Amino acid sequence: MMPTLFQTVYANRDTVARAWKANGGRVVGVIGDAVPEELVAAAGFLPYRLSGDPDLPLTNVRRYLHASFNKGQSERPIRLGWVEAIIEKLLNGSYDFIDYLVIPYTRKEIAQVFGKLRDVARDYPQFRLPPAYLLDRAALGGERAIAYNRARLVEFRGQLEIWSGQPIDDEAMVRAIDSSNRSRALIAKMQALRGISISGVETLAILGTSMVMPRIDHNAALEQLLTGARPAVSGTRVFVGGSAPDTDTLYRCIEDAGGQVVSENHDWGQRIAEHPVSTVLPPFDAIADRYQCYTSALTFPVSKSVAESTARATAASADVAIFSVNADDGYQMFETPGEIAALGLPSLYLSEQPYRLDAIATTARIAAFLANPE
Amino acid sequence: MTERLATVERVRAVQRDWIAKTRESVAAGGPFAICNGDEAEEIFLTMGIPVLAINYWNFLILTKGDAPHFSEVLNARGYPGRHFYGLGLASSIAPEKAPWGGLPQPTIIVGSTRSEMELRVTELWARETGAHFFPMEFSFPSEYFEPLPDDWWNWTRDRWPELVHPARLDYRVDQERELIAFVEKATGRRFDMDELAANLVRVDEQIDHWIAAREIIAKCPVCPVTIRDQLSMYQVMWHRGTPLGVDLLKGYRHELEARASAGIAGYANERIRIHFAGETPPWGAWAEEQFGVVTVSNFYSGVPDLYPRTIYDNDPLRALAGRHLFLFAMDVNFMVQQARDHCCDAVVCIEPFLDDYPPEASRERQRVEAAGMRYLALPHNRDGEDIRARLTGFFSDFS
């Protein structure tokens, strides 16, 4: 079967952005799933979500970041493999099409990219790094956090206006909201077909590409995909939790082992399409409202994340659960046992995984689990 | 090596006594708090509530060599791997081997988003012990917006408002007020803003003793105290701004003055003074014996200097919140300054991948050598034949 547009773009995620740039457009790179894309798009930029690459040698990171003062206690100032890989790509020129970079304060290691890049730019001027913006965020909720985060969004809007050289008007925001909400609606339709005629691997590609393509193009392609006839997919219905995978290796392992991912709880998965932006509120307020209620990388309390996992797995009628937690992801590691206990499904816990998964060994473990999930 | 400082023995006795008294008071129904270091201790101290800094407790477990045991405790709960931050949680799950017979039942645990993992662990810890849980946003490791001035450590006392983001500062002040209200309700204790102001003034006094002691170390022809004893004195920072804390550091200063006057050396064989960019080099005794290398300062040597905050507008809570938002940076300039202040001949750093790039790529090396000191990078913070070979190569031709 021919790969879909989504799979082609997912495999080379910068192709569309480079074409956009070649046509005179400008690109705002974002890290993570929390930056409100509607504001970026309304300013006329293509929002582009950065991702790592487990196969990438960390030549520049080791030379220019790890050759750094770290109190002698930590062997890696940046611990998350995918964050290291993103920095490497920024340093090695892979992201030379990015005009500006937005780094949200959703996880400590994500926010640290801001400071690390600033230090590298100061000490090693040979690197041509995009101007970076730290989008601060209070994570624990409540009225004060809402007010704080809204104020930061106002500042962010101002920064985008400076970058674009023009004000962001309500009409532009409404157009961006319409487009992103349309995408969310289509993805919700797609969600219902997962495990029936859309595989987990295809889903990851559809979701992943929605964050690196203009929404309007992505929506058109997704609409076409959803209206066409599709062959059935099969396999044990699997819920995936744990560390966010920025490649499809884990999903491929699951499919190779006879499973089919129908639902997940990570920030490359279905949750990016949840919470449509309100069309009742004034557009900026609506964007701020979604920004606040959207579950980002950091959730509090643990029970909230556990409840969301359970709800997604239940809604997707998952038969089993597979949790893959990277060795560098202490936050997720302290969450997963609670999620497993609450799910009540037969579960496989792949703990202390490397960022670069061993596909053969992982497939074998999953196959053994799926053969006898009890 | 000379015998340990009398003040260190006193500090150790104070700590043992502190936990015993805390246990007694908790048994009698009194409150007990747990929080990250530099997050909320002064709030509790001001209210007369004993408070334990999590990092201090974890280091105690580490020092006793019980980290593997408590990692296994966490492993059994489904949290795999080797642990550091979660050791305290483990010591509540299985208190049998915990230092000092284990912690009393906490009334409240304060967590924070200084890292997501720490937030999770503190929440689980509170659940495990049945304590109240109070999470805080932002802390001193939070990424800051503007580049720091090169000499930021000269700004922390008087120009601290320029080192913190004003919106974050407002936010943090509000949270501290909320925490105070929460603790008042949970414990029935009253918070007195004047007492907090007095605490902060005492911090200034306490740290002035530390700075004076550091100057003795720096100027003395032979270092009068080992790095091990210096680190032991750091425990006094957990009695920050208390009369006891002031008295302990005053005693430390006086003992160093006496030692310096008497020409008593901390190390028996001092020839080369180093700054170690960690805590205590695991190869320290060997390097002293072989080459006369002694560790005069380390990462923590200058950190207490950074605690004082001038109170503006009669608002001690804002000054405290300012410090909670910026205490120190992991910064090469500060390291170089520390090494200079302590008249070091060389700086030893850990650079995990140093064999992957040419030595001149290291910004630490560049800055240290530009400051007129020699520089050695080691690939890890353990002792071993590979490390000793590097140390031998470096110190053998030291002139």
PDB file of N, CA and C in Angstrom, chain A residues 76 78-84 107 109 243 325-333 352-356, chain B residues 117:
ATOM      1  N   ARG A  76      24.622  14.515  32.828  1.00  0.00           N
ATOM      2  CA  ARG A  76      23.995  15.115  31.648  1.00  0.00           C
ATOM      3  C   ARG A  76      23.122  16.279  32.096  1.00  0.00           C
ATOM      4  N   ILE A  78      21.168  18.073  30.468  1.00  0.00           N
ATOM      5  CA  ILE A  78      19.830  17.809  29.935  1.00  0.00           C
ATOM      6  C   ILE A  78      19.657  16.298  29.948  1.00  0.00           C
ATOM      7  N   ARG A  79      18.606  15.836  30.565  1.00  0.00           N
ATOM      8  CA  ARG A  79      18.456  14.399  30.732  1.00  0.00           C
ATOM      9  C   ARG A  79      17.551  13.755  29.697  1.00  0.00           C
ATOM     10  N   LEU A  80      16.501  14.459  29.295  1.00  0.00           N
ATOM     11  CA  LEU A  80      15.544  13.837  28.381  1.00  0.00           C
ATOM     12  C   LEU A  80      16.168  13.702  26.993  1.00  0.00           C
ATOM     13  N   GLY A  81      16.192  12.479  26.492  1.00  0.00           N
ATOM     14  CA  GLY A  81      16.841  12.220  25.215  1.00  0.00           C
ATOM     15  C   GLY A  81      16.260  13.034  24.084  1.00  0.00           C
ATOM     16  N   TRP A  82      14.948  13.181  24.069  1.00  0.00           N
ATOM     17  CA  TRP A  82      14.352  13.896  22.932  1.00  0.00           C
ATOM     18  C   TRP A  82      14.658  15.386  23.010  1.00  0.00           C
ATOM     19  N   VAL A  83      14.841  15.907  24.197  1.00  0.00           N
ATOM     20  CA  VAL A  83      15.208  17.322  24.322  1.00  0.00           C
ATOM     21  C   VAL A  83      16.648  17.524  23.851  1.00  0.00           C
ATOM     22  N   GLU A  84      17.517  16.610  24.251  1.00  0.00           N
ATOM     23  CA  GLU A  84      18.904  16.676  23.761  1.00  0.00           C
ATOM     24  C   GLU A  84      18.934  16.656  22.238  1.00  0.00           C
ATOM     25  N   ARG A 107       7.683  21.826  31.043  1.00  0.00           N
ATOM     26  CA  ARG A 107       8.508  20.932  31.838  1.00  0.00           C
ATOM     27  C   ARG A 107       9.838  21.637  32.037  1.00  0.00           C
ATOM     28  N   GLU A 109      12.809  20.611  31.797  1.00  0.00           N
ATOM     29  CA  GLU A 109      13.814  20.343  30.772  1.00  0.00           C
ATOM     30  C   GLU A 109      13.504  21.058  29.464  1.00  0.00           C
ATOM     31  N   SER A 243       6.209   7.611  28.494  1.00  0.00           N
ATOM     32  CA  SER A 243       6.937   8.739  27.915  1.00  0.00           C
ATOM     33  C   SER A 243       6.444   9.007  26.495  1.00  0.00           C
ATOM     34  N   VAL A 325       8.251   3.648  29.505  1.00  0.00           N
ATOM     35  CA  VAL A 325       8.778   4.820  30.205  1.00  0.00           C
ATOM     36  C   VAL A 325      10.286   4.870  30.038  1.00  0.00           C
ATOM     37  N   ASN A 326      10.761   5.983  29.552  1.00  0.00           N
ATOM     38  CA  ASN A 326      12.195   6.124  29.317  1.00  0.00           C
ATOM     39  C   ASN A 326      12.960   6.266  30.636  1.00  0.00           C
ATOM     40  N   ALA A 327      14.170   5.776  30.623  1.00  0.00           N
ATOM     41  CA  ALA A 327      14.983   5.802  31.840  1.00  0.00           C
ATOM     42  C   ALA A 327      15.240   7.230  32.318  1.00  0.00           C
ATOM     43  N   ASP A 328      15.191   8.176  31.381  1.00  0.00           N
ATOM     44  CA  ASP A 328      15.486   9.562  31.759  1.00  0.00           C
ATOM     45  C   ASP A 328      14.239  10.321  32.217  1.00  0.00           C
ATOM     46  N   ASP A 329      13.104   9.665  32.291  1.00  0.00           N
ATOM     47  CA  ASP A 329      11.836  10.353  32.526  1.00  0.00           C
ATOM     48  C   ASP A 329      11.292  10.047  33.926  1.00  0.00           C
ATOM     49  N   GLY A 330      11.920  10.626  34.934  1.00  0.00           N
ATOM     50  CA  GLY A 330      11.537  10.364  36.312  1.00  0.00           C
ATOM     51  C   GLY A 330      10.113  10.785  36.623  1.00  0.00           C
ATOM     52  N   TYR A 331       9.677  11.842  36.003  1.00  0.00           N
ATOM     53  CA  TYR A 331       8.313  12.342  36.217  1.00  0.00           C
ATOM     54  C   TYR A 331       7.290  11.280  35.829  1.00  0.00           C
ATOM     55  N   GLN A 332       7.458  10.728  34.636  1.00  0.00           N
ATOM     56  CA  GLN A 332       6.518   9.720  34.166  1.00  0.00           C
ATOM     57  C   GLN A 332       6.636   8.449  34.993  1.00  0.00           C
ATOM     58  N   MET A 333       7.869   8.162  35.412  1.00  0.00           N
ATOM     59  CA  MET A 333       8.103   6.936  36.160  1.00  0.00           C
ATOM     60  C   MET A 333       7.314   6.921  37.472  1.00  0.00           C
ATOM     61  N   GLU A 352      12.389   1.889  32.214  1.00  0.00           N
ATOM     62  CA  GLU A 352      13.811   2.241  31.986  1.00  0.00           C
ATOM     63  C   GLU A 352      14.228   2.028  30.531  1.00  0.00           C
ATOM     64  N   GLN A 353      13.377   2.439  29.635  1.00  0.00           N
ATOM     65  CA  GLN A 353      13.669   2.297  28.209  1.00  0.00           C
ATOM     66  C   GLN A 353      14.661   3.369  27.756  1.00  0.00           C
ATOM     67  N   PRO A 354      15.502   3.015  26.782  1.00  0.00           N
ATOM     68  CA  PRO A 354      16.358   4.056  26.192  1.00  0.00           C
ATOM     69  C   PRO A 354      15.524   4.919  25.264  1.00  0.00           C
ATOM     70  N   TYR A 355      15.983   6.133  25.007  1.00  0.00           N
ATOM     71  CA  TYR A 355      15.281   6.985  24.033  1.00  0.00           C
ATOM     72  C   TYR A 355      15.257   6.294  22.673  1.00  0.00           C
ATOM     73  N   ARG A 356      16.367   5.655  22.320  1.00  0.00           N
ATOM     74  CA  ARG A 356      16.397   4.895  21.067  1.00  0.00           C
ATOM     75  C   ARG A 356      15.999   3.457  21.392  1.00  0.00           C
TER      76      ARG A 356
ATOM     77  N   MET B 117       9.302  15.742  38.304  1.00  0.00           N
ATOM     78  CA  MET B 117       9.493  14.538  39.089  1.00  0.00           C
ATOM     79  C   MET B 117       9.401  14.850  40.583  1.00  0.00           C
TER      80      MET B 117
END
